[in-house]
């Protein structure tokens, strides 16, 4: 049914000098396909040192990753030679990430268990600030944003993301009710509200994008599978979804890989990302000290 629905989005068949995609083996990982999908959007450009296109990390940077989770951004920064400060409210995540950072970095690094209000860090401690998929968990996002701005140096660059409203509202019909209660998602940001939150905190927006249709559908299939199995993970978030994956999620990952292999697959992906993204992303910058003083 899903494959038929996606076929209707494809243009009329045209002769194309492209080879048929290789068969995808059973047991394909949704996380691997999701990573490939993210890289098509400009994420994790290791050869250019860009966590996202337009957000480069260099050995001279100190990167603050607030709500680090599994540490994807922190470990990317470590591989670029930067110093990292990473925080999360969950002790196990900070502990496990600290072990990985210590094994891979010779730079000064710091891991903190904190709810971030406030963070025990000096003003202007970071040249790059990352806060992805965190603000939706915060009861009062304005003072949280003020704390992020405090810790960036003048001229510091920020990479911020929150779930997009269309995908959030769609999941409300199938996700457990606890997914939309503290400490899970207690805020839904329209694009206008998200931009206003960033700008009113004193940052200047440099870039915006929507991404992740693949994961909206993947999460819906995850919730459906959990319901069918009689399980309720109490508001599980994406970084807790690990192998073995439900067959429905694996089937969706194969379908998405098949779509991307089509001649117009990338164009269709971008259209779907704009129509129903998982996340909305903002790259912003703290004004230089001279501008702040005016």
Short mmCIF file of N, CA and C in Angstrom, two decimals, residues 31 35 43-47 49-52 55 57-59 61-87 92-111 128 130 132 159 239:
data_model
loop_
_atom_site.label_atom_id
_atom_site.label_comp_id
_atom_site.label_asym_id
_atom_site.label_seq_id
_atom_site.Cartn_x
_atom_site.Cartn_y
_atom_site.Cartn_z
N UNK A 31 17.82 2.95 10.90
CA UNK A 31 18.77 3.99 11.31
C UNK A 31 19.80 4.24 10.23
N UNK A 35 20.22 7.73 8.32
CA UNK A 35 21.49 8.45 8.23
C UNK A 35 21.77 8.86 6.79
N UNK A 43 23.71 16.95 6.15
CA UNK A 43 24.23 16.64 7.48
C UNK A 43 25.50 15.80 7.39
N UNK A 44 26.38 15.97 8.36
CA UNK A 44 27.55 15.09 8.58
C UNK A 44 28.50 15.08 7.38
N UNK A 45 28.86 16.28 6.92
CA UNK A 45 29.81 16.40 5.80
C UNK A 45 31.23 16.41 6.38
N UNK A 46 31.74 15.21 6.65
CA UNK A 46 33.04 15.12 7.30
C UNK A 46 34.17 15.70 6.47
N UNK A 47 34.09 15.59 5.15
CA UNK A 47 35.18 16.11 4.32
C UNK A 47 35.26 17.62 4.37
N UNK A 49 34.00 19.24 7.19
CA UNK A 49 33.92 19.57 8.60
C UNK A 49 32.61 20.22 8.99
N UNK A 50 31.53 19.95 8.24
CA UNK A 50 30.24 20.59 8.50
C UNK A 50 29.27 19.60 9.13
N UNK A 51 28.84 19.91 10.34
CA UNK A 51 27.79 19.10 10.97
C UNK A 51 26.51 19.20 10.14
N UNK A 52 26.22 20.40 9.66
CA UNK A 52 25.19 20.66 8.66
C UNK A 52 25.77 21.69 7.72
N UNK A 55 27.39 25.01 8.78
CA UNK A 55 27.76 24.97 10.19
C UNK A 55 29.02 24.14 10.32
N UNK A 57 32.75 23.05 11.77
CA UNK A 57 33.43 22.92 13.05
C UNK A 57 34.91 22.71 12.78
N UNK A 58 35.77 23.48 13.47
CA UNK A 58 37.21 23.44 13.25
C UNK A 58 37.92 23.06 14.54
N UNK A 59 39.22 22.72 14.45
CA UNK A 59 39.98 22.39 15.66
C UNK A 59 40.03 23.54 16.67
N UNK A 61 37.54 25.40 17.57
CA UNK A 61 36.23 25.63 18.19
C UNK A 61 36.10 24.93 19.54
N UNK A 62 35.29 25.54 20.40
CA UNK A 62 34.74 24.87 21.57
C UNK A 62 33.25 24.71 21.31
N UNK A 63 32.80 23.47 21.23
CA UNK A 63 31.41 23.17 20.86
C UNK A 63 30.65 22.78 22.12
N UNK A 64 29.54 23.47 22.36
CA UNK A 64 28.63 23.14 23.46
C UNK A 64 27.42 22.42 22.88
N UNK A 65 27.21 21.17 23.28
CA UNK A 65 26.09 20.36 22.81
C UNK A 65 25.13 20.17 23.98
N UNK A 66 24.03 20.92 23.98
CA UNK A 66 23.06 20.92 25.08
C UNK A 66 21.96 19.91 24.76
N UNK A 67 21.75 18.95 25.65
CA UNK A 67 20.82 17.86 25.37
C UNK A 67 21.45 16.89 24.39
N UNK A 68 22.66 16.44 24.71
CA UNK A 68 23.49 15.72 23.74
C UNK A 68 22.93 14.36 23.35
N UNK A 69 22.10 13.73 24.19
CA UNK A 69 21.55 12.43 23.83
C UNK A 69 22.65 11.42 23.60
N UNK A 70 22.56 10.72 22.47
CA UNK A 70 23.57 9.71 22.13
C UNK A 70 24.92 10.32 21.78
N UNK A 71 24.93 11.63 21.51
CA UNK A 71 26.20 12.31 21.26
C UNK A 71 26.62 12.37 19.81
N UNK A 72 25.68 12.31 18.89
CA UNK A 72 26.03 12.34 17.47
C UNK A 72 26.77 13.63 17.13
N UNK A 73 26.26 14.77 17.59
CA UNK A 73 26.91 16.06 17.29
C UNK A 73 28.24 16.18 18.02
N UNK A 74 28.27 15.76 19.28
CA UNK A 74 29.51 15.84 20.06
C UNK A 74 30.62 15.03 19.40
N UNK A 75 30.32 13.81 19.01
CA UNK A 75 31.35 12.95 18.42
C UNK A 75 31.78 13.46 17.05
N UNK A 76 30.86 14.07 16.29
CA UNK A 76 31.27 14.69 15.03
C UNK A 76 32.27 15.80 15.31
N UNK A 77 31.99 16.64 16.32
CA UNK A 77 32.90 17.74 16.67
C UNK A 77 34.25 17.21 17.12
N UNK A 78 34.25 16.12 17.88
CA UNK A 78 35.51 15.51 18.32
C UNK A 78 36.33 15.08 17.12
N UNK A 79 35.66 14.51 16.12
CA UNK A 79 36.40 14.06 14.92
C UNK A 79 36.98 15.22 14.13
N UNK A 80 36.45 16.43 14.32
CA UNK A 80 37.01 17.61 13.66
C UNK A 80 38.13 18.24 14.49
N UNK A 81 38.41 17.69 15.65
CA UNK A 81 39.49 18.19 16.49
C UNK A 81 39.08 19.27 17.47
N UNK A 82 37.78 19.54 17.61
CA UNK A 82 37.31 20.59 18.51
C UNK A 82 37.27 20.11 19.95
N UNK A 83 37.31 21.06 20.89
CA UNK A 83 36.98 20.77 22.28
C UNK A 83 35.47 20.71 22.40
N UNK A 84 34.96 19.87 23.30
CA UNK A 84 33.51 19.73 23.42
C UNK A 84 33.08 19.83 24.88
N UNK A 85 31.92 20.47 25.06
CA UNK A 85 31.20 20.46 26.34
C UNK A 85 29.84 19.87 26.01
N UNK A 86 29.46 18.79 26.69
CA UNK A 86 28.20 18.13 26.36
C UNK A 86 27.39 17.93 27.63
N UNK A 87 26.10 18.18 27.52
CA UNK A 87 25.23 18.11 28.68
C UNK A 87 23.97 17.32 28.35
N UNK A 92 23.21 8.41 32.52
CA UNK A 92 23.78 7.32 31.72
C UNK A 92 24.28 7.81 30.38
N UNK A 93 23.54 8.73 29.76
CA UNK A 93 23.95 9.23 28.45
C UNK A 93 25.25 10.02 28.56
N UNK A 94 25.36 10.87 29.58
CA UNK A 94 26.58 11.65 29.76
C UNK A 94 27.76 10.74 30.06
N UNK A 95 27.55 9.76 30.92
CA UNK A 95 28.62 8.82 31.28
C UNK A 95 29.11 8.05 30.06
N UNK A 96 28.19 7.50 29.27
CA UNK A 96 28.58 6.70 28.11
C UNK A 96 29.27 7.56 27.06
N UNK A 97 28.76 8.77 26.87
CA UNK A 97 29.39 9.65 25.88
C UNK A 97 30.77 10.10 26.35
N UNK A 98 30.93 10.35 27.64
CA UNK A 98 32.24 10.77 28.16
C UNK A 98 33.30 9.71 27.87
N UNK A 99 32.93 8.45 27.98
CA UNK A 99 33.88 7.38 27.69
C UNK A 99 34.31 7.41 26.22
N UNK A 100 33.36 7.64 25.33
CA UNK A 100 33.70 7.69 23.91
C UNK A 100 34.55 8.91 23.58
N UNK A 101 34.20 10.06 24.16
CA UNK A 101 34.98 11.27 23.91
C UNK A 101 36.41 11.10 24.41
N UNK A 102 36.57 10.55 25.60
CA UNK A 102 37.90 10.36 26.17
C UNK A 102 38.75 9.44 25.29
N UNK A 103 38.12 8.45 24.69
CA UNK A 103 38.86 7.51 23.84
C UNK A 103 39.27 8.12 22.50
N UNK A 104 38.59 9.19 22.08
CA UNK A 104 38.82 9.71 20.73
C UNK A 104 39.47 11.10 20.70
N UNK A 105 39.59 11.76 21.85
CA UNK A 105 40.03 13.16 21.84
C UNK A 105 41.16 13.39 22.83
N UNK A 106 42.08 14.27 22.43
CA UNK A 106 43.13 14.72 23.33
C UNK A 106 42.91 16.16 23.75
N UNK A 107 41.80 16.75 23.32
CA UNK A 107 41.48 18.14 23.67
C UNK A 107 40.82 18.20 25.05
N UNK A 108 40.81 19.39 25.68
CA UNK A 108 40.05 19.54 26.93
C UNK A 108 38.55 19.36 26.64
N UNK A 109 37.88 18.53 27.41
CA UNK A 109 36.47 18.23 27.20
C UNK A 109 35.77 18.14 28.55
N UNK A 110 34.44 18.34 28.54
CA UNK A 110 33.68 18.33 29.78
C UNK A 110 32.29 17.78 29.53
N UNK A 111 31.86 16.83 30.35
CA UNK A 111 30.49 16.32 30.31
C UNK A 111 29.76 16.68 31.59
N UNK A 128 30.63 27.49 19.23
CA UNK A 128 29.54 26.83 18.50
C UNK A 128 28.60 26.21 19.54
N UNK A 130 25.14 23.82 19.95
CA UNK A 130 24.23 22.87 19.30
C UNK A 130 23.14 22.52 20.31
N UNK A 132 19.68 20.36 19.64
CA UNK A 132 18.79 19.73 18.67
C UNK A 132 17.76 18.84 19.37
N UNK A 159 23.28 25.97 16.12
CA UNK A 159 22.52 25.00 15.33
C UNK A 159 21.38 24.49 16.22
N UNK A 239 16.10 8.00 19.68
CA UNK A 239 17.41 7.42 19.96
C UNK A 239 17.32 6.20 20.87
#
